Amino acid sequence: MPNTTPPIVLVSCDLKQVDGYTVHTAMDTYVRSVATVGACIPLLLPALAGLSNVKEALSAASGVLLTGARSNVHPSRYGQTALERDEPFDPDRDGTTLPLIHETLELGMPLFAICRGHQELNVAFGGTIDGEIQQKDGRFDHRGGSFDTPVETRFRLNHTIEVTRGGQLSKILGTDRTLVNSVHRQAVGTLGDGLEVEATADDGTIEAIGVRSASSFALGVQWHPEHWAAKGPGIDEPSTRLFRAFGDAARAFRA
């Protein structure tokens, strides 16, 4: 008989200090989008770096979601010197997600990387990250406001992207332009080997990347589709399509 239990998706965690405790966290919007629109079971993967057995964790899963975060990938991971402006960092997350990316793709398992996850995907393939892009000539301010700005204002849909025709993202969205939100101050710099650009903003910022050799869903996006997907299917059709395609890929992988 076919397995009707929803597939498990591993969701990356950040390591944070909350009320004096060290906690492993993932925002509700990510897990809710996986559970509702993706129709999968989200399972949080703690940021234990070398202490977690990534291969064993993946043996129970059918997909991996790399979340966004306030922290940034440590510049030493892509051959640069860490500056104060690049903080905060989360080395335990780096030590968990970067190996996880390679193990996931070697299995042919679906991988969906959002914001920080999108940047992690680029670093895992040898790419670099540009910091404070709003200070570069010709670039927009992609930060979406300060952390004091109301969430609904920060995560509003506010600029368009050009989607690469014939790519993974184009096939999922069914369009060559779409409207996205923007909550980041870093972006992909040098593109990693084996990756291809799936979308760009009008200022040239790389907004989505795909893994060229992937046998399944393998995408990174710089924006936050989980914010809209968590509100329910169809509220923002591109966000719905992304999480639905990811969930479908997880079901296909398990089958």
PDB file of C-alpha atoms in Angstrom:
ATOM      1  CA  MET A   1       0.000   0.000   0.000  1.00  0.00           C
ATOM      2  CA  PRO A   2       1.235   3.553  -0.695  1.00  0.00           C
ATOM      3  CA  ASN A   3       2.586   5.528   2.249  1.00  0.00           C
ATOM      4  CA  THR A   4       0.022   8.234   3.004  1.00  0.00           C
ATOM      5  CA  THR A   5       1.913   9.747   5.942  1.00  0.00           C
ATOM      6  CA  PRO A   6       3.226  13.236   5.044  1.00  0.00           C
ATOM      7  CA  PRO A   7       6.991  13.254   4.370  1.00  0.00           C
ATOM      8  CA  ILE A   8       9.375  14.742   6.938  1.00  0.00           C
ATOM      9  CA  VAL A   9      11.236  17.958   6.120  1.00  0.00           C
ATOM     10  CA  LEU A  10      14.233  18.963   8.217  1.00  0.00           C
ATOM     11  CA  VAL A  11      14.139  22.673   9.116  1.00  0.00           C
ATOM     12  CA  SER A  12      17.398  24.373  10.101  1.00  0.00           C
ATOM     13  CA  CYS A  13      17.641  26.114  13.477  1.00  0.00           C
ATOM     14  CA  ASP A  14      19.585  29.110  14.758  1.00  0.00           C
ATOM     15  CA  LEU A  15      21.409  29.134  18.090  1.00  0.00           C
ATOM     16  CA  LYS A  16      20.229  32.085  20.187  1.00  0.00           C
ATOM     17  CA  GLN A  17      20.208  33.427  23.725  1.00  0.00           C
ATOM     18  CA  VAL A  18      16.644  33.814  25.052  1.00  0.00           C
ATOM     19  CA  ASP A  19      15.893  34.755  28.679  1.00  0.00           C
ATOM     20  CA  GLY A  20      19.396  33.657  29.696  1.00  0.00           C
ATOM     21  CA  TYR A  21      19.087  30.261  28.001  1.00  0.00           C
ATOM     22  CA  THR A  22      20.770  28.946  24.864  1.00  0.00           C
ATOM     23  CA  VAL A  23      17.998  27.775  22.545  1.00  0.00           C
ATOM     24  CA  HIS A  24      17.625  26.290  19.063  1.00  0.00           C
ATOM     25  CA  THR A  25      15.008  28.245  17.155  1.00  0.00           C
ATOM     26  CA  ALA A  26      13.126  28.439  13.866  1.00  0.00           C
ATOM     27  CA  MET A  27      10.393  30.992  13.164  1.00  0.00           C
ATOM     28  CA  ASP A  28       6.811  29.816  13.020  1.00  0.00           C
ATOM     29  CA  THR A  29       6.323  31.047   9.448  1.00  0.00           C
ATOM     30  CA  TYR A  30       8.815  28.478   8.099  1.00  0.00           C
ATOM     31  CA  VAL A  31       7.415  25.455   9.908  1.00  0.00           C
ATOM     32  CA  ARG A  32       3.819  26.541   9.261  1.00  0.00           C
ATOM     33  CA  SER A  33       4.465  26.946   5.511  1.00  0.00           C
ATOM     34  CA  VAL A  34       6.033  23.469   5.331  1.00  0.00           C
ATOM     35  CA  ALA A  35       3.093  21.967   7.249  1.00  0.00           C
ATOM     36  CA  THR A  36       0.226  23.755   5.512  1.00  0.00           C
ATOM     37  CA  VAL A  37       1.138  24.639   1.927  1.00  0.00           C
ATOM     38  CA  GLY A  38       3.871  22.019   1.596  1.00  0.00           C
ATOM     39  CA  ALA A  39       1.724  19.401   3.383  1.00  0.00           C
ATOM     40  CA  CYS A  40       4.824  17.903   5.033  1.00  0.00           C
ATOM     41  CA  ILE A  41       5.890  17.290   8.631  1.00  0.00           C
ATOM     42  CA  PRO A  42       8.470  19.898   9.729  1.00  0.00           C
ATOM     43  CA  LEU A  43      11.178  18.549  12.029  1.00  0.00           C
ATOM     44  CA  LEU A  44      13.615  21.031  13.593  1.00  0.00           C
ATOM     45  CA  LEU A  45      17.301  20.227  13.159  1.00  0.00           C
ATOM     46  CA  PRO A  46      19.319  21.792  16.019  1.00  0.00           C
ATOM     47  CA  ALA A  47      22.472  23.791  15.288  1.00  0.00           C
ATOM     48  CA  LEU A  48      24.902  21.398  16.939  1.00  0.00           C
ATOM     49  CA  ALA A  49      27.671  21.687  14.339  1.00  0.00           C
ATOM     50  CA  GLY A  50      29.928  18.620  14.546  1.00  0.00           C
ATOM     51  CA  LEU A  51      27.852  17.073  17.319  1.00  0.00           C
ATOM     52  CA  SER A  52      24.889  16.270  15.063  1.00  0.00           C
ATOM     53  CA  ASN A  53      24.943  13.296  12.710  1.00  0.00           C
ATOM     54  CA  VAL A  54      23.642  14.879   9.531  1.00  0.00           C
ATOM     55  CA  LYS A  55      23.523  11.604   7.607  1.00  0.00           C
ATOM     56  CA  GLU A  56      21.416   9.922  10.280  1.00  0.00           C
ATOM     57  CA  ALA A  57      19.041  12.877  10.405  1.00  0.00           C
ATOM     58  CA  LEU A  58      18.631  12.810   6.633  1.00  0.00           C
ATOM     59  CA  SER A  59      17.812   9.100   6.691  1.00  0.00           C
ATOM     60  CA  ALA A  60      14.468   9.998   8.274  1.00  0.00           C
ATOM     61  CA  ALA A  61      13.722  12.915   5.951  1.00  0.00           C
ATOM     62  CA  SER A  62      12.521  13.593   2.413  1.00  0.00           C
ATOM     63  CA  GLY A  63      13.464  17.268   2.176  1.00  0.00           C
ATOM     64  CA  VAL A  64      15.468  20.068   3.789  1.00  0.00           C
ATOM     65  CA  LEU A  65      14.491  23.705   4.372  1.00  0.00           C
ATOM     66  CA  LEU A  66      17.233  26.204   5.221  1.00  0.00           C
ATOM     67  CA  THR A  67      15.678  29.180   6.975  1.00  0.00           C
ATOM     68  CA  GLY A  68      16.501  32.843   7.027  1.00  0.00           C
ATOM     69  CA  ALA A  69      18.097  34.390  10.116  1.00  0.00           C
ATOM     70  CA  ARG A  70      19.355  37.651  11.544  1.00  0.00           C
ATOM     71  CA  SER A  71      22.854  36.150  11.705  1.00  0.00           C
ATOM     72  CA  ASN A  72      25.215  35.911   8.726  1.00  0.00           C
ATOM     73  CA  VAL A  73      27.535  33.213   7.450  1.00  0.00           C
ATOM     74  CA  HIS A  74      30.961  33.826   8.974  1.00  0.00           C
ATOM     75  CA  PRO A  75      33.228  35.406   6.298  1.00  0.00           C
ATOM     76  CA  SER A  76      36.019  32.904   7.055  1.00  0.00           C
ATOM     77  CA  ARG A  77      33.770  30.340   5.367  1.00  0.00           C
ATOM     78  CA  TYR A  78      34.296  32.126   2.042  1.00  0.00           C
ATOM     79  CA  GLY A  79      37.864  33.341   2.468  1.00  0.00           C
ATOM     80  CA  GLN A  80      37.249  36.852   3.790  1.00  0.00           C
ATOM     81  CA  THR A  81      38.031  38.696   7.007  1.00  0.00           C
ATOM     82  CA  ALA A  82      35.170  39.162   9.457  1.00  0.00           C
ATOM     83  CA  LEU A  83      34.213  42.799  10.033  1.00  0.00           C
ATOM     84  CA  GLU A  84      32.059  44.186  12.826  1.00  0.00           C
ATOM     85  CA  ARG A  85      29.475  45.247  10.227  1.00  0.00           C
ATOM     86  CA  ASP A  86      29.002  41.580   9.256  1.00  0.00           C
ATOM     87  CA  GLU A  87      27.816  40.555  12.723  1.00  0.00           C
ATOM     88  CA  PRO A  88      25.983  38.773  14.241  1.00  0.00           C
ATOM     89  CA  PHE A  89      27.369  35.321  13.437  1.00  0.00           C
ATOM     90  CA  ASP A  90      26.169  31.823  14.277  1.00  0.00           C
ATOM     91  CA  PRO A  91      29.121  29.431  13.846  1.00  0.00           C
ATOM     92  CA  ASP A  92      27.127  26.477  15.178  1.00  0.00           C
ATOM     93  CA  ARG A  93      24.602  26.963  12.413  1.00  0.00           C
ATOM     94  CA  ASP A  94      27.377  27.306   9.805  1.00  0.00           C
ATOM     95  CA  GLY A  95      28.866  24.051  11.035  1.00  0.00           C
ATOM     96  CA  THR A  96      25.512  22.321  10.674  1.00  0.00           C
ATOM     97  CA  THR A  97      24.014  23.692   7.472  1.00  0.00           C
ATOM     98  CA  LEU A  98      27.066  23.777   5.198  1.00  0.00           C
ATOM     99  CA  PRO A  99      27.741  20.010   5.534  1.00  0.00           C
ATOM    100  CA  LEU A 100      23.978  19.423   5.411  1.00  0.00           C
ATOM    101  CA  ILE A 101      23.740  21.052   1.982  1.00  0.00           C
ATOM    102  CA  HIS A 102      26.248  18.678   0.426  1.00  0.00           C
ATOM    103  CA  GLU A 103      24.775  15.587   2.050  1.00  0.00           C
ATOM    104  CA  THR A 104      21.264  16.570   0.971  1.00  0.00           C
ATOM    105  CA  LEU A 105      22.219  17.123  -2.650  1.00  0.00           C
ATOM    106  CA  GLU A 106      24.301  13.942  -2.825  1.00  0.00           C
ATOM    107  CA  LEU A 107      21.158  12.029  -1.887  1.00  0.00           C
ATOM    108  CA  GLY A 108      19.160  13.843  -4.564  1.00  0.00           C
ATOM    109  CA  MET A 109      16.867  15.128  -1.819  1.00  0.00           C
ATOM    110  CA  PRO A 110      14.881  18.367  -2.322  1.00  0.00           C
ATOM    111  CA  LEU A 111      16.509  21.470  -0.850  1.00  0.00           C
ATOM    112  CA  PHE A 112      14.814  24.839  -0.367  1.00  0.00           C
ATOM    113  CA  ALA A 113      17.128  27.601   0.905  1.00  0.00           C
ATOM    114  CA  ILE A 114      15.684  30.960   1.992  1.00  0.00           C
ATOM    115  CA  CYS A 115      17.542  34.246   2.749  1.00  0.00           C
ATOM    116  CA  ARG A 116      20.487  33.164   4.951  1.00  0.00           C
ATOM    117  CA  GLY A 117      19.943  29.675   3.573  1.00  0.00           C
ATOM    118  CA  HIS A 118      20.242  31.067   0.027  1.00  0.00           C
ATOM    119  CA  GLN A 119      23.587  32.598   0.988  1.00  0.00           C
ATOM    120  CA  GLU A 120      24.685  29.353   2.670  1.00  0.00           C
ATOM    121  CA  LEU A 121      23.951  27.478  -0.541  1.00  0.00           C
ATOM    122  CA  ASN A 122      26.221  29.837  -2.464  1.00  0.00           C
ATOM    123  CA  VAL A 123      29.019  29.539   0.113  1.00  0.00           C
ATOM    124  CA  ALA A 124      28.731  25.728   0.122  1.00  0.00           C
ATOM    125  CA  PHE A 125      29.551  25.813  -3.602  1.00  0.00           C
ATOM    126  CA  GLY A 126      32.565  28.093  -3.150  1.00  0.00           C
ATOM    127  CA  GLY A 127      30.824  31.416  -3.717  1.00  0.00           C
ATOM    128  CA  THR A 128      31.146  34.635  -1.741  1.00  0.00           C
ATOM    129  CA  ILE A 129      28.815  37.069   0.012  1.00  0.00           C
ATOM    130  CA  ASP A 130      28.718  40.859  -0.400  1.00  0.00           C
ATOM    131  CA  GLY A 131      27.888  42.859   2.728  1.00  0.00           C
ATOM    132  CA  GLU A 132      25.936  46.104   3.154  1.00  0.00           C
ATOM    133  CA  ILE A 133      24.859  46.105  -0.466  1.00  0.00           C
ATOM    134  CA  GLN A 134      22.738  49.232   0.063  1.00  0.00           C
ATOM    135  CA  GLN A 135      26.024  51.162   0.202  1.00  0.00           C
ATOM    136  CA  LYS A 136      27.107  50.036  -3.277  1.00  0.00           C
ATOM    137  CA  ASP A 137      26.579  52.312  -6.289  1.00  0.00           C
ATOM    138  CA  GLY A 138      23.394  51.552  -8.157  1.00  0.00           C
ATOM    139  CA  ARG A 139      21.989  49.157  -5.555  1.00  0.00           C
ATOM    140  CA  PHE A 140      18.626  49.472  -3.833  1.00  0.00           C
ATOM    141  CA  ASP A 141      18.175  49.408  -0.087  1.00  0.00           C
ATOM    142  CA  HIS A 142      16.972  45.826   0.399  1.00  0.00           C
ATOM    143  CA  ARG A 143      16.745  45.954   4.196  1.00  0.00           C
ATOM    144  CA  GLY A 144      12.997  46.550   4.461  1.00  0.00           C
ATOM    145  CA  GLY A 145      13.374  48.861   7.456  1.00  0.00           C
ATOM    146  CA  SER A 146      14.851  48.514  10.946  1.00  0.00           C
ATOM    147  CA  PHE A 147      14.004  45.723  13.380  1.00  0.00           C
ATOM    148  CA  ASP A 148      11.642  48.172  15.094  1.00  0.00           C
ATOM    149  CA  THR A 149       9.551  48.382  11.911  1.00  0.00           C
ATOM    150  CA  PRO A 150       6.298  46.387  12.156  1.00  0.00           C
ATOM    151  CA  VAL A 151       6.674  42.890  10.677  1.00  0.00           C
ATOM    152  CA  GLU A 152       3.910  43.373   8.112  1.00  0.00           C
ATOM    153  CA  THR A 153       5.648  46.498   6.845  1.00  0.00           C
ATOM    154  CA  ARG A 154       9.097  44.893   6.687  1.00  0.00           C
ATOM    155  CA  PHE A 155       7.845  41.803   4.837  1.00  0.00           C
ATOM    156  CA  ARG A 156       5.532  43.560   2.379  1.00  0.00           C
ATOM    157  CA  LEU A 157       5.921  42.790  -1.319  1.00  0.00           C
ATOM    158  CA  ASN A 158       7.931  45.751  -2.541  1.00  0.00           C
ATOM    159  CA  HIS A 159      10.015  45.085  -5.659  1.00  0.00           C
ATOM    160  CA  THR A 160       9.993  42.965  -8.785  1.00  0.00           C
ATOM    161  CA  ILE A 161      12.509  40.375  -9.948  1.00  0.00           C
ATOM    162  CA  GLU A 162      13.358  39.084 -13.403  1.00  0.00           C
ATOM    163  CA  VAL A 163      13.082  35.281 -13.517  1.00  0.00           C
ATOM    164  CA  THR A 164      15.468  33.369 -15.784  1.00  0.00           C
ATOM    165  CA  ARG A 165      13.492  31.723 -18.573  1.00  0.00           C
ATOM    166  CA  GLY A 166      13.647  27.939 -18.652  1.00  0.00           C
ATOM    167  CA  GLY A 167      15.050  27.626 -15.125  1.00  0.00           C
ATOM    168  CA  GLN A 168      13.643  25.756 -12.136  1.00  0.00           C
ATOM    169  CA  LEU A 169      12.042  28.885 -10.705  1.00  0.00           C
ATOM    170  CA  SER A 170      10.496  29.869 -14.030  1.00  0.00           C
ATOM    171  CA  LYS A 171       8.848  26.463 -14.369  1.00  0.00           C
ATOM    172  CA  ILE A 172       7.432  26.665 -10.838  1.00  0.00           C
ATOM    173  CA  LEU A 173       6.141  30.236 -11.034  1.00  0.00           C
ATOM    174  CA  GLY A 174       5.064  30.204 -14.674  1.00  0.00           C
ATOM    175  CA  THR A 175       6.203  33.804 -15.203  1.00  0.00           C
ATOM    176  CA  ASP A 176       9.338  35.779 -16.021  1.00  0.00           C
ATOM    177  CA  ARG A 177       8.625  38.612 -13.552  1.00  0.00           C
ATOM    178  CA  THR A 178       7.162  38.557 -10.078  1.00  0.00           C
ATOM    179  CA  LEU A 179       6.837  40.738  -6.972  1.00  0.00           C
ATOM    180  CA  VAL A 180       8.797  39.817  -3.829  1.00  0.00           C
ATOM    181  CA  ASN A 181       9.655  41.225  -0.412  1.00  0.00           C
ATOM    182  CA  SER A 182      13.127  42.284   0.649  1.00  0.00           C
ATOM    183  CA  VAL A 183      14.631  41.940   4.141  1.00  0.00           C
ATOM    184  CA  HIS A 184      18.403  41.618   3.761  1.00  0.00           C
ATOM    185  CA  ARG A 185      21.616  43.629   3.796  1.00  0.00           C
ATOM    186  CA  GLN A 186      23.885  40.941   2.352  1.00  0.00           C
ATOM    187  CA  ALA A 187      23.626  39.202  -0.999  1.00  0.00           C
ATOM    188  CA  VAL A 188      25.351  36.672  -3.216  1.00  0.00           C
ATOM    189  CA  GLY A 189      28.667  38.058  -4.467  1.00  0.00           C
ATOM    190  CA  THR A 190      30.661  35.674  -6.657  1.00  0.00           C
ATOM    191  CA  LEU A 191      28.410  32.831  -7.751  1.00  0.00           C
ATOM    192  CA  GLY A 192      29.506  29.380  -6.604  1.00  0.00           C
ATOM    193  CA  ASP A 193      30.670  26.774  -9.134  1.00  0.00           C
ATOM    194  CA  GLY A 194      27.836  24.525 -10.209  1.00  0.00           C
ATOM    195  CA  LEU A 195      25.137  27.098  -9.471  1.00  0.00           C
ATOM    196  CA  GLU A 196      23.100  29.155 -11.900  1.00  0.00           C
ATOM    197  CA  VAL A 197      21.211  32.401 -11.514  1.00  0.00           C
ATOM    198  CA  GLU A 198      17.446  31.840 -11.392  1.00  0.00           C
ATOM    199  CA  ALA A 199      16.355  35.457 -10.803  1.00  0.00           C
ATOM    200  CA  THR A 200      17.741  38.977 -10.352  1.00  0.00           C
ATOM    201  CA  ALA A 201      16.423  42.289  -9.047  1.00  0.00           C
ATOM    202  CA  ASP A 202      16.443  45.325 -11.306  1.00  0.00           C
ATOM    203  CA  ASP A 203      19.609  46.562  -9.552  1.00  0.00           C
ATOM    204  CA  GLY A 204      21.467  43.338 -10.436  1.00  0.00           C
ATOM    205  CA  THR A 205      21.157  41.650  -7.031  1.00  0.00           C
ATOM    206  CA  ILE A 206      21.009  37.873  -7.420  1.00  0.00           C
ATOM    207  CA  GLU A 207      17.603  36.960  -5.983  1.00  0.00           C
ATOM    208  CA  ALA A 208      17.495  33.219  -6.698  1.00  0.00           C
ATOM    209  CA  ILE A 209      19.969  30.465  -7.512  1.00  0.00           C
ATOM    210  CA  GLY A 210      19.642  26.839  -8.552  1.00  0.00           C
ATOM    211  CA  VAL A 211      21.929  23.809  -8.446  1.00  0.00           C
ATOM    212  CA  ARG A 212      22.777  22.919 -12.031  1.00  0.00           C
ATOM    213  CA  SER A 213      23.283  19.182 -11.478  1.00  0.00           C
ATOM    214  CA  ALA A 214      20.391  18.637  -9.063  1.00  0.00           C
ATOM    215  CA  SER A 215      18.021  15.771  -9.779  1.00  0.00           C
ATOM    216  CA  SER A 216      15.256  17.332  -7.679  1.00  0.00           C
ATOM    217  CA  PHE A 217      14.039  20.683  -6.361  1.00  0.00           C
ATOM    218  CA  ALA A 218      17.189  22.592  -5.355  1.00  0.00           C
ATOM    219  CA  LEU A 219      16.629  26.337  -5.069  1.00  0.00           C
ATOM    220  CA  GLY A 220      17.814  29.291  -3.029  1.00  0.00           C
ATOM    221  CA  VAL A 221      15.786  32.522  -2.851  1.00  0.00           C
ATOM    222  CA  GLN A 222      16.856  35.773  -1.225  1.00  0.00           C
ATOM    223  CA  TRP A 223      13.329  36.913  -0.365  1.00  0.00           C
ATOM    224  CA  HIS A 224      10.847  35.476   2.162  1.00  0.00           C
ATOM    225  CA  PRO A 225       8.029  33.444   0.573  1.00  0.00           C
ATOM    226  CA  GLU A 226       7.369  31.763   3.935  1.00  0.00           C
ATOM    227  CA  HIS A 227       5.906  35.013   5.292  1.00  0.00           C
ATOM    228  CA  TRP A 228       3.090  34.872   2.737  1.00  0.00           C
ATOM    229  CA  ALA A 229       2.744  31.101   2.460  1.00  0.00           C
ATOM    230  CA  ALA A 230       2.166  30.903   6.217  1.00  0.00           C
ATOM    231  CA  LYS A 231      -0.934  33.064   5.796  1.00  0.00           C
ATOM    232  CA  GLY A 232      -2.541  30.309   3.747  1.00  0.00           C
ATOM    233  CA  PRO A 233      -2.580  28.879   0.208  1.00  0.00           C
ATOM    234  CA  GLY A 234      -3.329  31.430  -2.493  1.00  0.00           C
ATOM    235  CA  ILE A 235      -2.750  34.601  -0.433  1.00  0.00           C
ATOM    236  CA  ASP A 236       0.372  35.192  -2.536  1.00  0.00           C
ATOM    237  CA  GLU A 237       0.371  32.792  -5.483  1.00  0.00           C
ATOM    238  CA  PRO A 238       4.174  32.723  -6.105  1.00  0.00           C
ATOM    239  CA  SER A 239       4.833  31.895  -2.438  1.00  0.00           C
ATOM    240  CA  THR A 240       2.172  29.186  -2.543  1.00  0.00           C
ATOM    241  CA  ARG A 241       3.641  27.690  -5.710  1.00  0.00           C
ATOM    242  CA  LEU A 242       7.125  27.523  -4.207  1.00  0.00           C
ATOM    243  CA  PHE A 243       6.122  25.680  -1.050  1.00  0.00           C
ATOM    244  CA  ARG A 244       3.691  23.438  -2.918  1.00  0.00           C
ATOM    245  CA  ALA A 245       6.415  22.479  -5.425  1.00  0.00           C
ATOM    246  CA  PHE A 246       8.832  21.810  -2.577  1.00  0.00           C
ATOM    247  CA  GLY A 247       6.287  19.591  -0.814  1.00  0.00           C
ATOM    248  CA  ASP A 248       5.545  17.738  -4.068  1.00  0.00           C
ATOM    249  CA  ALA A 249       9.277  17.156  -4.560  1.00  0.00           C
ATOM    250  CA  ALA A 250       9.562  15.731  -1.029  1.00  0.00           C
ATOM    251  CA  ARG A 251       6.703  13.321  -1.757  1.00  0.00           C
ATOM    252  CA  ALA A 252       8.300  12.303  -5.046  1.00  0.00           C
ATOM    253  CA  PHE A 253      11.649  11.734  -3.340  1.00  0.00           C
ATOM    254  CA  ARG A 254      10.087   9.478  -0.704  1.00  0.00           C
ATOM    255  CA  ALA A 255       8.197   7.528  -3.356  1.00  0.00           C
TER     256      ALA A 255
END
